[in-house]
PDB file of C-alpha atoms in Angstrom:
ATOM      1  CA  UNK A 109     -14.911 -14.300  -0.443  1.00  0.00           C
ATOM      2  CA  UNK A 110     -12.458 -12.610  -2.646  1.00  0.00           C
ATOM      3  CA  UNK A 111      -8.915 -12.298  -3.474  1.00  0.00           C
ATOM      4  CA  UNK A 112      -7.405  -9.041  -4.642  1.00  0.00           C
ATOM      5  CA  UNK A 113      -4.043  -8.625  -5.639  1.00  0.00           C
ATOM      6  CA  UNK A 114      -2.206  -5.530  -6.079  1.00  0.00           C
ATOM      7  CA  UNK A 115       1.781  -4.444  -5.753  1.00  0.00           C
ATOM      8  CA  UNK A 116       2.525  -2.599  -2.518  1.00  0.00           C
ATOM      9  CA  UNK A 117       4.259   0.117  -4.315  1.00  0.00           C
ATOM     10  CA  UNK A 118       5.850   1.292  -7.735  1.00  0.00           C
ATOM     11  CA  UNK A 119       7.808   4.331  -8.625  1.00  0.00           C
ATOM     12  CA  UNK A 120       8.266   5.827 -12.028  1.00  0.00           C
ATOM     13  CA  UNK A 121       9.779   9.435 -13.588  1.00  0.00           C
ATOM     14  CA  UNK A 122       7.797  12.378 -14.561  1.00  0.00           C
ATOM     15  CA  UNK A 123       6.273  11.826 -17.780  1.00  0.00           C
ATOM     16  CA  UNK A 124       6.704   8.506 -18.076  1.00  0.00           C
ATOM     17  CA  UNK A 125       4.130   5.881 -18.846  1.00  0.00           C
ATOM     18  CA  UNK A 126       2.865   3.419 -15.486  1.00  0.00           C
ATOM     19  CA  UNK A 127       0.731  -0.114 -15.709  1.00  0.00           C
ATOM     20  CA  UNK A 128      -0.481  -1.083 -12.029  1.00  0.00           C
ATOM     21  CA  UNK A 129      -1.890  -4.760 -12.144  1.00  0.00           C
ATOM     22  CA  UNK A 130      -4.921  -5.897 -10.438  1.00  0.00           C
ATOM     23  CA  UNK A 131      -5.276  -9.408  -9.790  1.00  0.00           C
ATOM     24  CA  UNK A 132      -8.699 -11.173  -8.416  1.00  0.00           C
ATOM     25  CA  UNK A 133     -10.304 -14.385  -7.459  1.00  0.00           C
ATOM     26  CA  UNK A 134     -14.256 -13.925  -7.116  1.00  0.00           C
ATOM     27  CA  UNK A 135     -17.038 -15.744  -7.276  1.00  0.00           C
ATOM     28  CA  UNK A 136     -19.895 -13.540  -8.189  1.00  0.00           C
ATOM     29  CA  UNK A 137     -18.173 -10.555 -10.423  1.00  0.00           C
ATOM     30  CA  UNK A 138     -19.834  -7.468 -11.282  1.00  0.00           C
ATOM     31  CA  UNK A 139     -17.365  -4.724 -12.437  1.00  0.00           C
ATOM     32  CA  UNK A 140     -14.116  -3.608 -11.315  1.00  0.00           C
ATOM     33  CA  UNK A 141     -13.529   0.103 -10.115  1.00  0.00           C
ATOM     34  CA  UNK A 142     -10.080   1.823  -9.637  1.00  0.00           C
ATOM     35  CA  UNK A 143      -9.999   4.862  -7.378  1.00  0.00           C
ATOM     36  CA  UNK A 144      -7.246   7.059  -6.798  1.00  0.00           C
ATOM     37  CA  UNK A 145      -6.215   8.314  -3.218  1.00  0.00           C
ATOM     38  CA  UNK A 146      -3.961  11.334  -2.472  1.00  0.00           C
ATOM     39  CA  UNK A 147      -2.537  10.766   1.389  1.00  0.00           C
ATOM     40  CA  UNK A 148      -5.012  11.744   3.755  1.00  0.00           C
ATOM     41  CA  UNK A 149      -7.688  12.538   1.297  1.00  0.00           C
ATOM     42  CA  UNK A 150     -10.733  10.400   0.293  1.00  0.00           C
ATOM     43  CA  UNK A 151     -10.517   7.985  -2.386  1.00  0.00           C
ATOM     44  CA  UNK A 152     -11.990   9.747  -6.113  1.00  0.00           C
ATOM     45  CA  UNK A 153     -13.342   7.937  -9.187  1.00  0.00           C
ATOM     46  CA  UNK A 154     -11.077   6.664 -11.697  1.00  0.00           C
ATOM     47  CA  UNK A 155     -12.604   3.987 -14.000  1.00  0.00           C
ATOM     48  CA  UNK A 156     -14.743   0.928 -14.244  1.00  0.00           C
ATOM     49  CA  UNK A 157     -14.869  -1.716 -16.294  1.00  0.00           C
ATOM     50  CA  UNK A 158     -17.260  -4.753 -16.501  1.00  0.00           C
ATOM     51  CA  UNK A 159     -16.638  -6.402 -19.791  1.00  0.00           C
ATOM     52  CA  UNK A 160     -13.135  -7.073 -21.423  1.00  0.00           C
ATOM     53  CA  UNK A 161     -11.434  -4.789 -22.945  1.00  0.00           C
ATOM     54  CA  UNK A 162      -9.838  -1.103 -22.714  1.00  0.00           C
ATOM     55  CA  UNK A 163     -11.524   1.897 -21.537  1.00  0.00           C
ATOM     56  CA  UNK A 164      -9.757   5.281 -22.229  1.00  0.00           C
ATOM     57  CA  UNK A 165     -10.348   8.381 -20.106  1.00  0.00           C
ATOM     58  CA  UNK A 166      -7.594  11.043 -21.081  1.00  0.00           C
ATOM     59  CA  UNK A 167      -4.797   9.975 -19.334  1.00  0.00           C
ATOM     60  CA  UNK A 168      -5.868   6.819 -17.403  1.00  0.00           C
ATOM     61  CA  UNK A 169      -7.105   4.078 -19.267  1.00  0.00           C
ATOM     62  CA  UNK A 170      -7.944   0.878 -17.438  1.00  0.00           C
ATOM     63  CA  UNK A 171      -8.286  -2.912 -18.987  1.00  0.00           C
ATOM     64  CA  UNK A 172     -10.237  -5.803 -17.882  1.00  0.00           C
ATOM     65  CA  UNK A 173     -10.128  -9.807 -18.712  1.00  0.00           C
ATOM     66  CA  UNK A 174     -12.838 -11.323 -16.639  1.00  0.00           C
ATOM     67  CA  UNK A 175     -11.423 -14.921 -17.603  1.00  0.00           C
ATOM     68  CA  UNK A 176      -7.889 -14.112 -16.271  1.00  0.00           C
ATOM     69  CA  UNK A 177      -9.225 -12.245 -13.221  1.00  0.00           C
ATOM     70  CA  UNK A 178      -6.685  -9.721 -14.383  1.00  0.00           C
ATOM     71  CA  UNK A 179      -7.064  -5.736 -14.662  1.00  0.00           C
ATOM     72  CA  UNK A 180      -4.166  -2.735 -15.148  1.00  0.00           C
ATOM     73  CA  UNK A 181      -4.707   0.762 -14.980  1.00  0.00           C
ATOM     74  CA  UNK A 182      -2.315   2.584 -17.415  1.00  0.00           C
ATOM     75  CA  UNK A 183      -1.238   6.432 -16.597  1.00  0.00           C
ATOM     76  CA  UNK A 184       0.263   7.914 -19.335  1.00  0.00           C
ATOM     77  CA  UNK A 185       2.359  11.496 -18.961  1.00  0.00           C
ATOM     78  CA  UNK A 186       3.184  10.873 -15.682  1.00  0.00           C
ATOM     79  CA  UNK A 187       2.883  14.078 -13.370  1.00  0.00           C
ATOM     80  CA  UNK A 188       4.231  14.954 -10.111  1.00  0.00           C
ATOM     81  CA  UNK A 189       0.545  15.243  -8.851  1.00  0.00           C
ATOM     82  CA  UNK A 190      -0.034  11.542  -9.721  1.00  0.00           C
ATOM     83  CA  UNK A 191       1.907  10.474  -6.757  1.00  0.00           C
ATOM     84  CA  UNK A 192      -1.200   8.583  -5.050  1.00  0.00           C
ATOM     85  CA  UNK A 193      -2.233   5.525  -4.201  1.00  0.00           C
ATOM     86  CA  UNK A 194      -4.116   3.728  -6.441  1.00  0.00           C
ATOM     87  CA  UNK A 195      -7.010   1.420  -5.069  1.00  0.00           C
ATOM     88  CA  UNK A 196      -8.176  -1.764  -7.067  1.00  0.00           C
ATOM     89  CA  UNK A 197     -11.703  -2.553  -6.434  1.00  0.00           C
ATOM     90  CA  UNK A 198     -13.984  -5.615  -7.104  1.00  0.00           C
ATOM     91  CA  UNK A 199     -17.791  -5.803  -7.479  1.00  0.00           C
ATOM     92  CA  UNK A 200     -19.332  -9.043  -6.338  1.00  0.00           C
ATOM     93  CA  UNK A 201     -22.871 -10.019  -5.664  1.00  0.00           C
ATOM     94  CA  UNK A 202     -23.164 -10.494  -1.961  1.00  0.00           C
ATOM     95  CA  UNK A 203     -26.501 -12.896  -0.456  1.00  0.00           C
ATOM     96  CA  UNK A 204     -29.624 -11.286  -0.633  1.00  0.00           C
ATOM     97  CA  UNK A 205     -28.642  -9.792  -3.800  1.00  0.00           C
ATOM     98  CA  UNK A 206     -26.657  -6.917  -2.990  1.00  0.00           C
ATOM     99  CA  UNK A 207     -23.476  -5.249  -5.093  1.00  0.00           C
ATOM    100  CA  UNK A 208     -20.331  -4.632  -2.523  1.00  0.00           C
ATOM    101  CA  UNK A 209     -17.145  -3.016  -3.479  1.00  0.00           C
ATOM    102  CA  UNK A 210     -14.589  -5.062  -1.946  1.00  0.00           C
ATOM    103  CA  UNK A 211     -11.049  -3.200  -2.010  1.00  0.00           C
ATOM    104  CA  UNK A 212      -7.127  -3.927  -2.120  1.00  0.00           C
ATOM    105  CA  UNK A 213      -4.929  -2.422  -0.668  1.00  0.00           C
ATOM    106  CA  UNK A 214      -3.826  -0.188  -2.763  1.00  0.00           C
ATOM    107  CA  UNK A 215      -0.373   0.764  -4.913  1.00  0.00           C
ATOM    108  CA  UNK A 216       1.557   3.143  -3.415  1.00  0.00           C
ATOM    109  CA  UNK A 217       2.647   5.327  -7.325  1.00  0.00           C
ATOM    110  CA  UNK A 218       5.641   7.780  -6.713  1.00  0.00           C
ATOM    111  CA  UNK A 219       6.282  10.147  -9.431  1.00  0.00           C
ATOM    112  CA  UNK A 220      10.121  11.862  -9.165  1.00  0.00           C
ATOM    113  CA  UNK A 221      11.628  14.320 -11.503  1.00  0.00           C
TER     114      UNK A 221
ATOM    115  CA  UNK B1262     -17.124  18.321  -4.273  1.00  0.00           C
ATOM    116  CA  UNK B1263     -18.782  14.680  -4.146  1.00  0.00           C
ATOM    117  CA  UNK B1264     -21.516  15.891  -1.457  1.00  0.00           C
ATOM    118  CA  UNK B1265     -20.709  13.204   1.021  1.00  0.00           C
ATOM    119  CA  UNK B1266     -19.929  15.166   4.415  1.00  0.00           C
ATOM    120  CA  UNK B1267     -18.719  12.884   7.503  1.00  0.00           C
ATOM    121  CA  UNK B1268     -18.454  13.976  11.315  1.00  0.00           C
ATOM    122  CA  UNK B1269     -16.725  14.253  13.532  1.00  0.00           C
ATOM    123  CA  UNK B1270     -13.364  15.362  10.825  1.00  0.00           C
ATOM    124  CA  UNK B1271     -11.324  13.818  13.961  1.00  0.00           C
ATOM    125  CA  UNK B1272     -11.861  12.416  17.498  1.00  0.00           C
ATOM    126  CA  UNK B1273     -10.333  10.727  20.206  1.00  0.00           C
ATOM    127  CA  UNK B1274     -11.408   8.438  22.765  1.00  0.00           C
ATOM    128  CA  UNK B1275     -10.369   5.627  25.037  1.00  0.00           C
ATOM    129  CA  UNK B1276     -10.952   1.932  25.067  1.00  0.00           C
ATOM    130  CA  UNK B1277     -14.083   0.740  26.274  1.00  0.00           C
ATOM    131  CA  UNK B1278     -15.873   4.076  25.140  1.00  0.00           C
ATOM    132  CA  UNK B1279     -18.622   3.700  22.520  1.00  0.00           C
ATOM    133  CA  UNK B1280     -18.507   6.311  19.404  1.00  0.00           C
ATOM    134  CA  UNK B1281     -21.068   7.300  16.704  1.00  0.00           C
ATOM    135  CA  UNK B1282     -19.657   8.931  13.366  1.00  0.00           C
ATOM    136  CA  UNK B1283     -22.203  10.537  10.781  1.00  0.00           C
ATOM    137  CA  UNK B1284     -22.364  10.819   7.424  1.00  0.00           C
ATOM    138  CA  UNK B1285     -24.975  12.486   5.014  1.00  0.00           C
ATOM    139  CA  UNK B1286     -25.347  11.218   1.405  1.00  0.00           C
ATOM    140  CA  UNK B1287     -24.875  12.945  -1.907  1.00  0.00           C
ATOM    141  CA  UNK B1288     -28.554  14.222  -3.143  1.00  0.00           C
ATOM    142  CA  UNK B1289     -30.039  11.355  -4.846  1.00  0.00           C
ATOM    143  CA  UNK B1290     -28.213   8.597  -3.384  1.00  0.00           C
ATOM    144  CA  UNK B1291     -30.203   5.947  -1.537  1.00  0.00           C
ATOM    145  CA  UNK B1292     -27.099   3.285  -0.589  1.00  0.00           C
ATOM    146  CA  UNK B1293     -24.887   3.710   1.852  1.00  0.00           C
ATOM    147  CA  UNK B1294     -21.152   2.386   2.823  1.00  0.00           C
ATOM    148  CA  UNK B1295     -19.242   2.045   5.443  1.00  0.00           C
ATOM    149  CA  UNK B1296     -15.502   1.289   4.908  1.00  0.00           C
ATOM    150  CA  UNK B1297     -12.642   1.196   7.714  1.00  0.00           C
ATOM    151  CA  UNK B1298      -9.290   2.189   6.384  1.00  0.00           C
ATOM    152  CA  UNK B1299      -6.036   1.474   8.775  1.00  0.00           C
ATOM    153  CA  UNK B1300      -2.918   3.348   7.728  1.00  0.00           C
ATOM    154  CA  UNK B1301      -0.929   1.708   4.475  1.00  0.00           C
ATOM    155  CA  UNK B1302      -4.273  -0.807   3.863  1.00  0.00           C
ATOM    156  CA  UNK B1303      -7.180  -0.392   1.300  1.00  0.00           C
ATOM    157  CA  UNK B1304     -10.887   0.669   2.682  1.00  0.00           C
ATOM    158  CA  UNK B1305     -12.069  -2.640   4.723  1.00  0.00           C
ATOM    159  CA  UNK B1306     -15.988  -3.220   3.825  1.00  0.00           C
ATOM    160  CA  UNK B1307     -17.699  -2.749   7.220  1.00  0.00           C
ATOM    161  CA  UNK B1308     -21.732  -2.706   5.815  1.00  0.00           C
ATOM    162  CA  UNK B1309     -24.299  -1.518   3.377  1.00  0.00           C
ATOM    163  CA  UNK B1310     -27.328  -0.017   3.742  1.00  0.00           C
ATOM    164  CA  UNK B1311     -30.253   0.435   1.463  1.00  0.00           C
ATOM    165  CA  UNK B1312     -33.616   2.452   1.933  1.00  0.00           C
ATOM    166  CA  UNK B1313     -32.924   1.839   5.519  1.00  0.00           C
ATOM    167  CA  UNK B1314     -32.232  -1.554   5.686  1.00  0.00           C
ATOM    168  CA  UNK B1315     -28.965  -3.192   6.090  1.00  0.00           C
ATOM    169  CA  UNK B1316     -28.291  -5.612   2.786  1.00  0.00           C
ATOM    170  CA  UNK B1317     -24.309  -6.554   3.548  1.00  0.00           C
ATOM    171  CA  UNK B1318     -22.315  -6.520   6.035  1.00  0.00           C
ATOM    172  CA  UNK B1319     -18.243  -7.717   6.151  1.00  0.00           C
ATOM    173  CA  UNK B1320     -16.169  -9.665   8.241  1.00  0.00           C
ATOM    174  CA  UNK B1321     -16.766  -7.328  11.568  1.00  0.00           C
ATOM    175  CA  UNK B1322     -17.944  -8.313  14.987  1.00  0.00           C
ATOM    176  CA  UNK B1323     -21.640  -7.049  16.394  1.00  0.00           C
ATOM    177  CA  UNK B1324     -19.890  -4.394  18.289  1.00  0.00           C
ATOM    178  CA  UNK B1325     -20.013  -2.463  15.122  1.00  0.00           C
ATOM    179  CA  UNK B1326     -23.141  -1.531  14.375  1.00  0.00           C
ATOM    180  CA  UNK B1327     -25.445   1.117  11.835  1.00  0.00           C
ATOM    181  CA  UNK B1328     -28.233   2.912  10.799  1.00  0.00           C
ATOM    182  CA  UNK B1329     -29.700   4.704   7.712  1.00  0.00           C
ATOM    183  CA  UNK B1330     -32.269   7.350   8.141  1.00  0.00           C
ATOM    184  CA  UNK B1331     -35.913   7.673   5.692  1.00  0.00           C
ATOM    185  CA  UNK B1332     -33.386  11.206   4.033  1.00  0.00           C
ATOM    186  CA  UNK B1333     -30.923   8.220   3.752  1.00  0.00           C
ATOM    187  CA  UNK B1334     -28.293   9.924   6.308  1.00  0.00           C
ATOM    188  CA  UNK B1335     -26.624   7.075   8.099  1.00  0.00           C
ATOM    189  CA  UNK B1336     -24.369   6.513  11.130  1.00  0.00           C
ATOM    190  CA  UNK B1337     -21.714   4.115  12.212  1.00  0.00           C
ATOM    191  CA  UNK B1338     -21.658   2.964  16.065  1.00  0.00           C
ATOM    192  CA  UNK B1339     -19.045   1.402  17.714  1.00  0.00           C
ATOM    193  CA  UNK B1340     -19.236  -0.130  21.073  1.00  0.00           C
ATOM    194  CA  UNK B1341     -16.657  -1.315  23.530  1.00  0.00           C
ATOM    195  CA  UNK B1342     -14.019   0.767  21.272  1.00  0.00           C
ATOM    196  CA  UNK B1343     -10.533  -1.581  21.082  1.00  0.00           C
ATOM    197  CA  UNK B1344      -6.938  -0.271  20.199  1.00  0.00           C
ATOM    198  CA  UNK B1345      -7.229  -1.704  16.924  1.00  0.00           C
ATOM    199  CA  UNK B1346     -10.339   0.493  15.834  1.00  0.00           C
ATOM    200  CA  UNK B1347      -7.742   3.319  15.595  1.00  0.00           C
ATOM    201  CA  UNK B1348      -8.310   4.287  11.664  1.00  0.00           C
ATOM    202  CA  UNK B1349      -9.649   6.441   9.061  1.00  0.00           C
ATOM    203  CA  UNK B1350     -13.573   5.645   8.963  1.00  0.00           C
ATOM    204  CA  UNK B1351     -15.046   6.680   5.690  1.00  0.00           C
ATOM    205  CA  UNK B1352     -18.739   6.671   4.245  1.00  0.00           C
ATOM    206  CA  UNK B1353     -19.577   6.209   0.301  1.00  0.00           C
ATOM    207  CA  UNK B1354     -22.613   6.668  -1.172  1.00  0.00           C
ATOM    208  CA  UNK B1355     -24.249   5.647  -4.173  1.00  0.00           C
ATOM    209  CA  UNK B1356     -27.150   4.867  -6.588  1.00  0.00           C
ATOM    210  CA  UNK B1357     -28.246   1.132  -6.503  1.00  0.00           C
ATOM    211  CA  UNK B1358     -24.236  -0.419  -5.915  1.00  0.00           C
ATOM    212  CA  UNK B1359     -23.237   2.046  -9.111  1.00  0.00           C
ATOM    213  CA  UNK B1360     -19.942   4.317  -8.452  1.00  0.00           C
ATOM    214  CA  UNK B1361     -19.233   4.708  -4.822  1.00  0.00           C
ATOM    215  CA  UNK B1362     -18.522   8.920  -4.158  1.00  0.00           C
ATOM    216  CA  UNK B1363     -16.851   8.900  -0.909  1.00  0.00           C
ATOM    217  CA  UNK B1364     -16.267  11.412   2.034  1.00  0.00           C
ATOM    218  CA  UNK B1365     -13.530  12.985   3.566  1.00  0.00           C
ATOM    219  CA  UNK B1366     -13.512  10.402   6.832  1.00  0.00           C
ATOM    220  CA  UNK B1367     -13.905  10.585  10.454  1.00  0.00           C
ATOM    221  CA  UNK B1368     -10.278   9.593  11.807  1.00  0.00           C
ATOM    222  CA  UNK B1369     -10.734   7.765  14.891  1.00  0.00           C
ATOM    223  CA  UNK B1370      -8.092   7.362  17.360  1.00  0.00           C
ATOM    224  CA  UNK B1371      -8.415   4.757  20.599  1.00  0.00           C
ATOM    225  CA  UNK B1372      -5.686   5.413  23.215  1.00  0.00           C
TER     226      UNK B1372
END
């Protein structure tokens, strides 16, 4: 099974810079995804990482250390349209071979003036 | 757009009643997902399917049950529906367990 841990919620200003931790404890890993969620949308595509390191994507950059079980996702610039939740998400290989995205539950990010 | 279209958008039913949601996969896409999502909580892994054969499944009883279609369409059956089922049900697609593009969600309620 696996173990993913995530704070409930965070708040920062506009403009700002935000690091939401992902912690995990799994036994087959392969690749971590974050998603983003705006309230009562579907979750969208945000990064994924599957060796250590830093991946930059404009704004978001995400970081990975497969020994420490340990990711953040970094948001830089904060905007008011950030406010989301933010969804850590761990690849393991299930039996029989298969790849399942298992999910945490989430970090509520609010963005004020 | 991500191409992944769910219905119903929204329904309601009562406990005891069975309910099938549908979801059809972004062109391309041969894997299917099945996530519940209760309100506040990350997705919840329900199964998996693959070229029409289920190849995971998470920690949810028999009563919840799937299939996947040769133009990989799938559905999501539930059977003797419980309060608890009340959430957001959403389908993901993808290519061989690569990025999951999700849809909108069928929100069930159970009253």
């Amino acid at each position: 099974g696996q173990n993913i841990d995530q704070p409930t919620e965070m708040t920062a200003t506009e403009g700002a810079i935000v690091q939401i931790n992902c912690t995990y404890q799994t036994s087959g890993f392969n690749g971590l995804f974050w998603y983003q969620q705006h309230a009562g949308e579907a979750p969208t595509f945000l990064s994924y990482n599957v060796l250590d390191g830093l991946e930059e994507k404009g704004r978001f950059s995400s970081f990975l250390s497969r020994s420490k079980g340990y990711s953040y996702l970094l948001l830089k610039e904060l905007q008011m349209k950030d406010s989301a939740s933010y969804l850590c998400a761990v690849r393991d290989r299930a039996s029989g071979g298969s790849y399942i995205p298992t999910f945490g539950r989430g970090t509520s990010l609010i963005v004020h003036p | 757009e991500t191409g992944v279209t769910q219905s119903p958008t929204h329904l309601i039913k009562t406990r005891g009643q069975q309910v099938t949601l549908r979801c059809s996969s972004q062109s391309g896409h041969n894997t299917v997902s099945w996530y519940q999502q209760a309100l506040g909580q990350g997705p919840q892994f329900i199964f998996q399917y693959y070229r029409e054969e289920e190849n995971g499944r998470g920690n949810f009883p028999p009563r919840f049950s799937g299939l996947q279609f040769p133009n990989y369409s799938s559905e999501l059956n539930v059977n003797a529906l419980e309060l608890d089922d009340s959430a957001l049900y959403l389908c993901a697609s993808s290519l061989a367990g690569g990025e999951l593009f999700f849809g909108e969600g069928s929100r069930l309620t159970v009253l």
